[in-house]
Coordinates of C-alpha atoms and ligand atoms in Angstrom, one line a residue:
M10 CA -39.8 -15.6 39.3
K11 CA -36.1 -15.3 39.5
R12 CA -35.7 -18.8 38.2
L13 CA -38.1 -18.1 35.3
R14 CA -36.1 -15.0 34.3
L15 CA -32.9 -17.0 34.4
F16 CA -34.5 -19.7 32.3
V17 CA -35.7 -17.1 29.7
F18 CA -32.2 -15.5 29.7
M19 CA -30.5 -18.9 29.1
C20 CA -32.9 -19.7 26.3
I21 CA -32.1 -16.4 24.6
A22 CA -28.4 -16.9 25.1
A23 CA -28.6 -20.4 23.7
L24 CA -30.6 -19.2 20.7
T25 CA -28.2 -16.4 19.9
A26 CA -25.2 -18.6 20.5
S27 CA -26.4 -21.2 18.1
A28 CA -27.6 -18.9 15.4
Q29 CA -24.2 -17.6 14.3
K30 CA -23.5 -18.4 10.7
A31 CA -20.6 -17.8 8.4
N32 CA -21.1 -15.6 5.3
Y33 CA -18.7 -15.9 2.4
N34 CA -19.8 -12.6 0.8
I35 CA -16.6 -10.9 1.8
I36 CA -14.5 -8.0 0.6
P37 CA -12.6 -8.4 -1.7
L38 CA -15.0 -10.9 -3.3
P39 CA -13.3 -14.2 -4.2
K40 CA -13.3 -15.3 -7.8
E41 CA -15.6 -18.2 -7.3
V42 CA -17.8 -19.2 -4.3
K43 CA -19.9 -22.3 -4.6
A44 CA -21.9 -22.6 -1.5
D45 CA -24.4 -25.3 -0.4
T46 CA -26.5 -23.6 2.3
T47 CA -28.5 -26.7 3.0
Q48 CA -25.6 -28.3 4.8
Q49 CA -23.2 -27.0 7.4
F50 CA -20.2 -27.8 9.4
T51 CA -20.1 -26.5 13.0
L52 CA -16.8 -25.0 14.1
K53 CA -16.4 -25.3 17.9
G54 CA -13.9 -24.6 20.6
G55 CA -11.2 -27.3 21.1
M56 CA -11.1 -28.3 17.4
G57 CA -7.6 -28.7 16.0
I58 CA -5.7 -27.1 13.2
A59 CA -3.4 -29.5 11.4
Y60 CA -0.4 -28.1 9.4
D61 CA 3.2 -28.8 8.5
S62 CA 5.0 -27.5 11.6
S63 CA 8.4 -28.0 9.9
N64 CA 7.5 -25.0 7.7
T65 CA 7.8 -21.7 9.6
E66 CA 5.5 -19.8 7.2
I67 CA 2.8 -22.3 7.4
T68 CA 3.1 -22.5 11.2
R69 CA 2.7 -18.7 11.3
T70 CA -0.4 -18.8 9.3
A71 CA -1.8 -21.5 11.5
E72 CA -1.1 -19.3 14.5
F73 CA -2.7 -16.3 12.8
L74 CA -5.8 -18.4 12.0
Q75 CA -6.1 -19.5 15.6
Q76 CA -5.8 -15.9 16.8
W77 CA -8.2 -14.5 14.2
V78 CA -10.9 -17.1 14.9
K79 CA -10.6 -16.3 18.6
E80 CA -10.7 -12.6 17.9
A81 CA -13.8 -12.8 15.7
T82 CA -15.8 -15.4 17.5
G83 CA -14.3 -16.2 20.9
I84 CA -13.7 -19.8 19.7
Q85 CA -10.4 -21.2 20.9
L86 CA -9.0 -23.7 18.4
Q87 CA -6.0 -25.9 19.2
L88 CA -2.7 -26.1 17.2
T89 CA -2.4 -29.8 16.5
P90 CA 0.1 -30.0 13.6
E91 CA 0.4 -33.7 13.4
D92 CA -3.2 -34.6 13.9
K93 CA -4.5 -36.2 10.7
A94 CA -8.0 -36.2 12.1
A95 CA -8.1 -32.4 12.9
Q96 CA -11.2 -30.7 11.5
I97 CA -9.2 -27.7 10.1
K98 CA -6.4 -28.5 7.8
L99 CA -3.8 -26.3 6.1
S100 CA -2.2 -27.8 3.1
V101 CA 0.5 -26.5 0.7
S102 CA 1.4 -28.7 -2.3
A103 CA 3.1 -28.0 -5.5
P104 CA 0.9 -27.8 -8.6
A105 CA 0.5 -31.1 -10.5
K106 CA 2.9 -31.5 -13.4
S107 CA 1.1 -31.3 -16.7
K108 CA 1.6 -34.4 -18.7
K109 CA 1.7 -32.7 -22.0
G110 CA 2.1 -29.0 -22.6
A111 CA 3.8 -26.4 -24.7
R112 CA 6.9 -26.7 -22.6
G113 CA 7.2 -30.4 -23.1
K114 CA 6.3 -33.5 -21.2
G115 CA 6.4 -33.1 -17.4
Q116 CA 7.5 -29.5 -17.5
V117 CA 5.6 -26.9 -15.4
A118 CA 5.1 -23.4 -16.8
P119 CA 6.4 -20.8 -14.2
M120 CA 3.6 -19.5 -12.1
T121 CA 2.5 -15.9 -12.4
E122 CA 2.7 -13.8 -9.2
Q123 CA -1.1 -14.0 -9.0
Q124 CA -1.1 -17.8 -9.4
K125 CA 1.3 -18.0 -6.5
E126 CA -1.3 -16.3 -4.3
A127 CA -4.1 -18.6 -5.4
Y128 CA -5.9 -20.8 -2.9
T129 CA -9.0 -22.9 -2.3
L130 CA -11.1 -23.0 0.8
S131 CA -13.5 -25.8 1.2
V132 CA -16.0 -26.6 3.9
S133 CA -17.6 -30.0 4.0
G134 CA -18.8 -32.6 6.4
K135 CA -15.1 -33.4 7.2
G136 CA -14.3 -29.9 8.2
I137 CA -12.4 -27.0 6.7
L138 CA -9.6 -27.4 4.3
L139 CA -7.4 -24.5 3.2
S140 CA -5.1 -25.3 0.4
A141 CA -2.6 -23.5 -1.8
T142 CA 0.5 -24.1 -3.9
E143 CA 2.5 -21.5 -1.9
P144 CA 2.4 -20.5 1.7
V145 CA 1.2 -17.0 0.7
G146 CA -1.9 -18.6 -0.8
L147 CA -2.6 -20.2 2.5
F148 CA -2.4 -16.8 4.2
R149 CA -5.0 -15.5 1.8
A150 CA -7.2 -18.5 2.4
A151 CA -7.0 -17.9 6.2
Q152 CA -7.9 -14.2 5.7
T153 CA -10.9 -15.3 3.7
L154 CA -12.0 -17.7 6.4
R155 CA -11.5 -15.0 9.0
K156 CA -13.7 -12.5 7.1
S157 CA -16.4 -15.1 6.5
L158 CA -16.9 -15.7 10.2
P159 CA -19.5 -13.8 12.2
V160 CA -18.1 -11.3 14.6
T161 CA -19.6 -12.5 17.9
K162 CA -18.6 -13.0 21.5
D163 CA -18.4 -16.2 23.5
S164 CA -19.8 -18.1 20.7
K165 CA -20.5 -21.7 21.4
G166 CA -20.1 -22.6 17.8
V167 CA -20.3 -21.2 14.2
E168 CA -22.1 -22.8 11.4
L169 CA -20.3 -22.8 8.1
P170 CA -22.4 -23.7 5.1
F171 CA -20.6 -26.1 2.8
V172 CA -18.6 -24.3 0.3
Q173 CA -15.8 -24.4 -2.3
I174 CA -14.0 -21.1 -2.8
T175 CA -11.4 -20.7 -5.5
D176 CA -9.6 -17.5 -5.6
Q177 CA -6.6 -15.5 -6.9
P178 CA -5.9 -11.8 -7.3
R179 CA -6.3 -9.9 -10.6
F180 CA -3.2 -7.8 -10.2
S181 CA 0.2 -8.7 -8.7
Y182 CA 0.8 -5.2 -7.3
R183 CA -1.8 -4.1 -4.8
G184 CA -0.4 -1.1 -2.9
V185 CA -1.1 1.6 -0.4
L186 CA 1.2 4.6 0.2
L187 CA 1.6 6.2 3.6
D188 CA 3.3 9.6 3.6
C189 CA 5.4 9.7 6.8
G190 CA 7.3 12.8 5.6
R191 CA 4.6 15.4 6.2
H192 CA 3.7 13.7 9.4
F193 CA 5.5 11.0 11.3
F194 CA 3.7 7.9 12.3
S195 CA 5.0 5.5 14.9
V196 CA 6.2 2.0 14.1
E197 CA 3.3 0.7 16.3
F198 CA 0.8 2.5 14.1
I199 CA 2.5 1.3 10.9
K200 CA 2.0 -2.2 12.1
Q201 CA -1.7 -1.5 12.6
F202 CA -1.8 0.0 9.1
L203 CA -0.1 -3.1 7.7
D204 CA -2.7 -5.3 9.5
A205 CA -5.4 -3.3 7.8
M206 CA -3.7 -3.8 4.4
A207 CA -3.3 -7.5 4.9
L208 CA -7.0 -7.8 5.8
H209 CA -7.8 -6.3 2.3
G210 CA -5.4 -8.5 0.4
C211 CA -2.9 -5.7 -0.2
N212 CA 0.7 -6.7 -0.7
Q213 CA 2.8 -3.6 -1.3
F214 CA 3.4 -0.9 1.4
H215 CA 4.8 2.2 -0.3
W216 CA 6.6 4.0 2.5
H217 CA 7.1 7.6 1.6
L218 CA 10.1 8.4 3.8
T219 CA 11.4 11.8 2.9
E220 CA 9.8 15.1 2.2
D221 CA 10.6 18.9 2.2
Q222 CA 9.0 18.9 5.6
G223 CA 11.0 16.0 7.2
W224 CA 13.6 13.4 6.5
R225 CA 12.6 10.2 8.3
F226 CA 15.1 7.6 7.3
E227 CA 18.3 7.1 9.3
V228 CA 21.4 7.1 7.0
K229 CA 24.4 5.9 9.0
A230 CA 26.9 7.7 6.7
Y231 CA 25.1 11.0 7.4
P232 CA 24.0 11.0 11.1
D233 CA 22.8 14.6 10.9
L234 CA 20.5 13.9 7.9
A235 CA 17.8 12.3 10.0
K236 CA 18.7 14.0 13.3
K237 CA 18.5 17.5 11.9
G238 CA 16.6 17.0 8.7
S239 CA 13.6 15.3 10.5
V240 CA 12.8 18.4 12.5
R241 CA 10.9 21.4 11.2
E242 CA 10.7 24.4 13.5
K243 CA 7.0 24.9 13.1
S244 CA 4.1 23.8 11.0
I245 CA 1.5 25.8 9.1
I246 CA -1.9 25.7 10.7
A247 CA -4.2 27.3 8.1
A248 CA -4.5 27.8 4.3
S249 CA -1.0 28.6 2.9
K250 CA -2.0 32.2 1.9
Y251 CA -2.3 33.1 5.6
R252 CA 1.1 31.9 6.6
L253 CA 0.1 31.1 10.1
Y254 CA 2.3 28.7 12.1
D255 CA 2.1 26.8 15.4
N256 CA 5.7 27.6 16.3
I257 CA 6.1 24.1 17.8
P258 CA 9.0 22.0 16.6
Y259 CA 7.9 18.8 14.9
G260 CA 10.0 15.8 14.2
G261 CA 10.6 12.0 14.3
Y262 CA 12.5 9.5 12.2
Y263 CA 12.9 5.8 11.8
T264 CA 16.2 4.1 12.8
Q265 CA 17.4 1.4 10.4
D266 CA 16.4 -1.1 13.2
D267 CA 12.9 0.4 13.1
C268 CA 12.7 -0.1 9.4
R269 CA 13.9 -3.7 9.6
E270 CA 11.2 -4.3 12.2
V271 CA 8.6 -2.9 9.8
V272 CA 10.0 -5.0 6.9
K273 CA 9.8 -8.1 9.0
Y274 CA 6.3 -7.4 10.3
A275 CA 5.1 -6.7 6.8
A276 CA 6.8 -9.8 5.3
E277 CA 5.1 -12.0 7.9
R278 CA 1.8 -10.7 6.4
Y279 CA 3.1 -11.1 2.8
I280 CA 3.5 -7.4 2.3
N281 CA 6.6 -6.0 0.6
V282 CA 7.8 -2.6 1.7
V283 CA 8.6 -0.3 -1.2
P284 CA 10.7 2.6 0.3
E285 CA 10.7 6.0 -1.4
I286 CA 13.4 8.6 -1.2
D287 CA 11.8 11.4 -3.2
M288 CA 14.4 13.2 -5.4
P289 CA 15.6 15.5 -6.9
G290 CA 12.6 17.6 -5.8
H291 CA 10.9 17.4 -2.4
M292 CA 14.4 17.5 -0.9
Q293 CA 14.4 20.6 1.2
S294 CA 14.9 18.7 4.5
A295 CA 18.1 17.2 3.0
L296 CA 19.2 20.7 1.8
H297 CA 18.7 22.0 5.3
V298 CA 21.5 19.6 6.4
F299 CA 23.6 19.8 3.2
P300 CA 23.1 23.3 1.7
N301 CA 26.0 22.7 -0.6
L302 CA 23.7 20.2 -2.5
G303 CA 21.4 23.0 -3.5
C304 CA 21.9 25.3 -6.5
T305 CA 22.0 28.5 -4.4
G306 CA 23.9 27.2 -1.4
G307 CA 21.1 28.0 1.0
P308 CA 20.5 28.3 3.9
Y309 CA 17.3 26.2 3.7
P310 CA 14.9 25.5 6.5
V311 CA 13.1 22.2 6.8
A312 CA 9.9 23.3 5.1
P313 CA 7.2 24.4 7.6
H314 CA 4.5 24.6 5.0
W315 CA 3.1 22.4 2.2
G316 CA 3.4 22.7 -1.6
V317 CA 5.9 22.4 -4.4
M318 CA 9.3 24.0 -3.4
R319 CA 11.6 25.5 -5.9
E320 CA 14.6 24.5 -3.9
V321 CA 15.8 21.1 -5.2
L322 CA 19.0 19.1 -5.4
C323 CA 21.5 20.7 -7.8
G324 CA 21.6 18.5 -10.9
G325 CA 25.1 19.6 -11.9
N326 CA 27.0 19.1 -8.6
P327 CA 28.8 15.7 -8.7
E328 CA 28.3 15.5 -4.9
T329 CA 24.5 15.1 -5.6
L330 CA 25.0 11.7 -7.2
N331 CA 27.5 10.6 -4.5
F332 CA 25.0 11.6 -1.9
L333 CA 22.1 9.8 -3.6
K334 CA 24.2 6.6 -4.1
T335 CA 25.1 6.6 -0.4
V336 CA 21.5 7.1 0.6
F337 CA 20.0 4.5 -1.9
G338 CA 22.8 2.1 -1.0
E339 CA 21.8 2.2 2.7
L340 CA 18.1 2.0 1.6
C341 CA 18.9 -1.2 -0.3
D342 CA 20.8 -2.6 2.8
V343 CA 17.7 -2.2 4.9
F344 CA 14.8 -2.9 2.4
P345 CA 14.9 -6.2 0.4
S346 CA 12.2 -4.9 -1.9
P347 CA 12.6 -5.7 -5.6
Y348 CA 11.3 -2.1 -6.2
I349 CA 12.9 1.1 -5.0
H350 CA 10.9 4.3 -5.4
I351 CA 13.0 7.4 -6.4
G352 CA 10.1 9.9 -6.4
G353 CA 10.9 12.2 -9.3
D354 CA 7.6 14.3 -9.0
E355 CA 7.2 18.0 -8.8
C356 CA 10.8 19.1 -9.4
P357 CA 10.6 22.7 -10.6
K358 CA 13.6 23.6 -12.9
E359 CA 13.7 27.3 -12.1
R360 CA 17.0 26.9 -10.1
W361 CA 18.5 24.6 -12.7
K362 CA 17.9 27.0 -15.5
K363 CA 20.0 29.6 -13.8
C364 CA 22.6 27.5 -12.0
P365 CA 26.1 27.5 -13.6
K366 CA 26.7 23.9 -12.4
C367 CA 23.5 22.6 -13.8
Q368 CA 24.0 24.4 -17.1
A369 CA 27.6 23.2 -17.3
K370 CA 26.4 19.6 -16.8
I371 CA 23.8 20.1 -19.5
K372 CA 26.4 21.3 -21.9
E373 CA 28.8 18.5 -21.0
L374 CA 26.1 15.9 -21.6
G375 CA 25.1 17.6 -24.8
L376 CA 21.4 17.9 -23.7
T377 CA 19.2 20.2 -25.7
D378 CA 15.6 21.4 -25.6
D379 CA 13.3 19.5 -28.0
P380 CA 11.2 21.8 -30.0
K381 CA 8.0 19.9 -29.2
D382 CA 6.5 20.2 -25.8
T383 CA 5.4 16.7 -24.8
G384 CA 3.3 18.1 -21.9
E385 CA 4.7 15.4 -19.6
G386 CA 6.5 17.8 -17.3
G387 CA 3.5 18.6 -15.2
R388 CA 3.1 20.8 -12.2
G389 CA 6.3 22.7 -11.5
S390 CA 8.1 21.5 -14.7
Q391 CA 5.7 22.2 -17.5
D392 CA 8.3 22.4 -20.2
G393 CA 8.2 18.9 -21.6
R394 CA 11.5 17.6 -23.1
S395 CA 13.6 20.5 -21.9
A396 CA 17.3 20.1 -21.4
E397 CA 16.6 20.4 -17.7
N398 CA 14.1 17.6 -17.7
K399 CA 16.7 15.5 -19.6
L400 CA 19.2 16.3 -16.8
Q401 CA 16.7 14.8 -14.4
T402 CA 16.6 11.7 -16.7
Y403 CA 20.4 11.6 -16.5
I404 CA 20.2 11.4 -12.7
N405 CA 17.5 8.8 -12.9
H406 CA 19.7 6.8 -15.3
E407 CA 22.7 6.9 -12.9
I408 CA 20.4 5.8 -10.0
E409 CA 18.8 3.1 -12.1
Q410 CA 22.2 1.6 -12.9
F411 CA 23.1 1.8 -9.3
L412 CA 19.9 0.1 -8.2
A413 CA 20.3 -2.5 -10.9
S414 CA 23.8 -3.4 -9.5
R415 CA 21.9 -4.2 -6.3
G416 CA 19.3 -6.2 -8.1
R417 CA 16.5 -3.7 -7.8
S418 CA 14.1 -1.9 -10.2
L419 CA 13.4 1.8 -10.1
I420 CA 9.9 3.2 -9.7
G421 CA 9.2 6.9 -10.3
W422 CA 6.2 9.2 -10.4
D423 CA 5.0 9.9 -13.9
E424 CA 7.1 13.1 -14.2
I425 CA 10.0 10.8 -15.0
L426 CA 8.5 10.5 -18.5
A427 CA 9.2 14.2 -19.1
G428 CA 12.9 14.0 -20.0
G429 CA 12.5 10.5 -21.4
L430 CA 12.2 7.2 -19.5
T431 CA 15.3 5.3 -18.4
E432 CA 15.6 1.8 -19.8
N433 CA 13.7 -0.2 -17.1
A434 CA 11.9 2.4 -15.1
I435 CA 8.5 1.5 -13.7
V436 CA 6.1 4.4 -13.9
M437 CA 3.6 5.2 -11.1
S438 CA 0.9 7.2 -12.7
W439 CA -0.6 9.8 -10.4
R440 CA -1.7 12.7 -12.6
G441 CA -4.5 10.7 -14.0
T442 CA -3.8 7.6 -16.1
K443 CA -2.2 9.4 -19.1
G444 CA 1.4 8.9 -17.9
G445 CA 0.7 5.2 -17.2
I446 CA -0.8 4.7 -20.6
A447 CA 2.1 6.5 -22.3
A448 CA 4.6 4.4 -20.4
A449 CA 2.7 1.1 -21.1
K450 CA 2.8 2.1 -24.8
Q451 CA 6.6 2.2 -24.4
K452 CA 6.4 -1.3 -22.9
H453 CA 7.3 0.0 -19.4
R454 CA 5.8 -1.5 -16.3
V455 CA 3.2 0.7 -14.7
I456 CA 1.4 1.1 -11.4
M457 CA -1.8 3.1 -11.7
S458 CA -2.5 5.5 -8.9
P459 CA -4.5 8.3 -10.5
N460 CA -5.3 11.1 -8.0
V461 CA -9.0 11.5 -8.7
Y462 CA -9.6 7.8 -8.0
A463 CA -6.9 6.8 -5.6
Y464 CA -5.9 9.8 -3.4
I465 CA -7.3 9.0 0.0
D466 CA -6.0 12.3 1.5
H467 CA -9.1 13.7 -0.2
P468 CA -12.5 13.6 1.5
Q469 CA -14.8 10.6 0.9
L470 CA -18.0 12.5 1.6
K471 CA -19.5 15.5 -0.2
D472 CA -20.6 17.1 3.0
L473 CA -17.2 18.3 4.4
S474 CA -18.7 19.0 7.8
K475 CA -18.9 15.2 8.3
T476 CA -15.2 14.6 7.7
P477 CA -12.0 15.8 9.3
R478 CA -10.1 18.6 7.4
T479 CA -8.2 17.2 4.4
T480 CA -7.0 18.2 1.0
D481 CA -10.4 19.1 -0.4
S482 CA -10.1 20.2 -4.0
Y483 CA -12.1 17.1 -5.0
I484 CA -14.0 14.2 -3.5
V485 CA -12.8 10.6 -3.7
S486 CA -15.9 8.8 -2.6
C487 CA -16.0 5.0 -2.2
S488 CA -18.1 4.7 -5.4
K489 CA -15.6 6.9 -7.3
M490 CA -12.7 4.8 -6.2
Y491 CA -14.6 1.6 -6.9
S492 CA -15.4 2.7 -10.4
F493 CA -11.7 2.9 -11.4
E494 CA -10.8 0.5 -14.2
P495 CA -7.1 0.5 -15.1
L496 CA -7.3 -1.6 -18.3
V497 CA -9.4 0.2 -20.8
P498 CA -9.3 -1.7 -24.1
E499 CA -9.7 1.4 -26.2
E500 CA -6.5 2.8 -24.7
L501 CA -4.4 -0.3 -24.3
T502 CA -3.8 -3.4 -26.3
K503 CA -3.6 -6.7 -24.5
E504 CA 0.2 -6.6 -24.5
E505 CA 0.2 -3.0 -23.2
G506 CA -2.3 -4.0 -20.6
D507 CA 0.0 -6.7 -19.4
C508 CA 2.4 -3.9 -18.4
I509 CA 0.0 -2.7 -15.7
L510 CA 1.3 -4.4 -12.6
G511 CA -1.5 -3.0 -10.4
V512 CA -3.1 -0.2 -8.6
Q513 CA -2.3 1.8 -5.5
A514 CA -4.1 4.1 -3.0
N515 CA -2.1 7.0 -1.7
L516 CA -2.5 8.6 1.8
W517 CA -0.7 11.9 1.8
T518 CA -0.6 13.5 5.2
E519 CA -0.3 17.3 4.9
H520 CA -3.5 17.4 6.9
V521 CA -3.4 14.0 8.5
A522 CA -1.4 14.2 11.7
Y523 CA -2.9 11.4 13.9
P524 CA -3.4 7.7 13.6
E525 CA -7.2 7.8 14.0
H526 CA -7.5 10.4 11.2
A527 CA -5.2 8.3 8.9
L528 CA -7.5 5.3 9.5
F529 CA -10.6 7.4 8.9
Q530 CA -9.1 8.4 5.5
L531 CA -8.2 4.8 4.8
L532 CA -11.4 2.9 5.7
P533 CA -13.6 1.8 4.3
R534 CA -12.1 3.1 1.1
L535 CA -9.5 0.5 1.1
G536 CA -12.4 -2.0 0.9
A537 CA -13.4 -0.3 -2.4
M538 CA -9.8 -0.2 -3.6
S539 CA -9.3 -3.8 -2.7
E540 CA -11.9 -4.9 -5.3
V541 CA -10.2 -2.7 -7.9
Q542 CA -7.0 -4.5 -7.1
W543 CA -8.3 -8.0 -6.6
C544 CA -11.5 -8.6 -8.6
N545 CA -12.1 -9.0 -12.2
P546 CA -14.2 -6.2 -13.7
E547 CA -17.2 -8.5 -14.3
Q548 CA -17.4 -9.3 -10.6
K549 CA -17.6 -5.7 -9.6
D550 CA -20.9 -4.1 -8.5
F551 CA -20.9 -1.2 -6.1
E552 CA -24.3 -1.8 -4.6
N553 CA -23.4 -5.4 -3.9
W554 CA -20.1 -4.2 -2.4
K555 CA -22.0 -1.8 -0.1
A556 CA -24.2 -4.7 1.0
R557 CA -21.2 -6.7 1.9
L558 CA -19.6 -3.9 3.9
P559 CA -21.4 -4.2 7.3
Q560 CA -19.7 -7.6 8.0
L561 CA -16.3 -6.1 7.3
K562 CA -17.1 -3.1 9.5
K563 CA -17.8 -5.4 12.4
L564 CA -14.3 -6.8 12.0
Y565 CA -12.9 -3.2 11.8
D566 CA -14.7 -2.6 15.2
R567 CA -13.2 -5.8 16.6
M568 CA -9.8 -4.9 15.4
G569 CA -10.0 -1.3 16.8
L570 CA -9.8 0.2 13.4
V571 CA -11.4 3.6 13.0
Y572 CA -13.4 4.2 9.8
C573 CA -15.8 6.5 8.1
N574 CA -19.3 5.2 8.8
E575 CA -21.0 6.7 5.8
V576 CA -20.5 5.6 2.2
E577 CA -21.1 7.5 -0.9
Ligands
ACM3 C1 2.4 13.3 -5.9 O1 1.2 13.3 -5.5 N1 3.1 14.4 -5.9 C2 3.1 12.1 -6.4
ZN4 ZN1 22.4 23.4 -9.9

């Protein structure tokens, strides 16, 4: 009897072990998947991965692939760089030179950023071939293979139907913001966040490092800035009107070494870190340390509650620009990003209108109110092309020049349109798409992050009892997020559309204090966002996306990523 039971158990085990099949219907969906399900290649333990071991990037991707296959399936592959007969091959080769082209014989047109990320993944009787023209493409191919594998345990082998996958992203900028100002998140968690981003093909981590409620970036020239500016005495615990606080000091900041560690970890996963120092508003934590930089002289507490603060950097004090250049200088030392975010949002001008220094500067620069309200000022600065908004543009201009001297481009929230855009500013459109469209019409580069589609601090389910407490003025469901189309032909010409670099999801953390909650807000919405960022509009189909989600959720489980289990 015992023997029979063992036999039956072994048969079931053998059956389940052999029935594991790869599925290429992944998220985000590749551009082209040509599968032949009548034939398969069986991936088994002990098989080798061949790659160019003289290239550290390719070697790293080979190691990632080995680790991911083991994680998903239990199959242990071998790193066999020189083995020409290995069943899994990673290949990077320059694109073939065109014989004849617009640029003349033998000349190669420069690749777009998206083309640099292109790859092919083919499975045939010979095995699995991942190929690309740049190592980043190889990394994308390896992620695609990883997501195609069944999530199993102790698998004896995985059957991969023959396939030819050809893929590249739609947009070059595919971002996610994490607000570490309102709440501090450990470097360890940020690494997990980056892993989740890389899984979804994202390539820009927008790190919101400073807020009224906490300064989180170490500036060596001003040791007190992070030491004292990172700590608020208490945090609000209910709706603002109640003014109820926990009376518990809250703090935390990143040393420059921490930031470098994050930059390196991100770069290994082909993610650029875009740091943000939000100015001249959202600066109360800095004013706490340097009250002389405020219009009134303070004192200013590190803000214990949320909202738009009227206390901002004084726009007329020359020390403000010195301070900003020192801070942005150290930021450039630490972050190699081609883009530096200067914030620029929600800067009320109440203090500037009354401040003798600000008004003297306005006079000196000859700034005047324009009779027409452009409506671009937005929350806290609804006075369009006022002299005060132009003073903000003057500050932006100074910082743009400074960043340009370090080889960087400035990104600002769409309020930077209000006083007039500086020459090369990139606009991050958050109050809908209006600001982004206006900027694209001025031939400025744009990143679309419209709040009603892209703000993942908002709930994803209508029934709020099913979600942790968040900013709940509207719902950003997966389907809402998925429906976002940044290039609407009625609004943008082809040339203007080319100014849209990409799309970003933003995770603000007023009400998100813990890693698990942050992941719950992020997932699976990042899966929806990833198709807005990666796929062409004609590929998108929400019901189809939903059908592909269970496979990804299994991988979330395997990776220890918390997620919202319902989708609307
Ligand atoms: C923002 O949400 N204030 C950019
Ligand atoms: Zn002032």
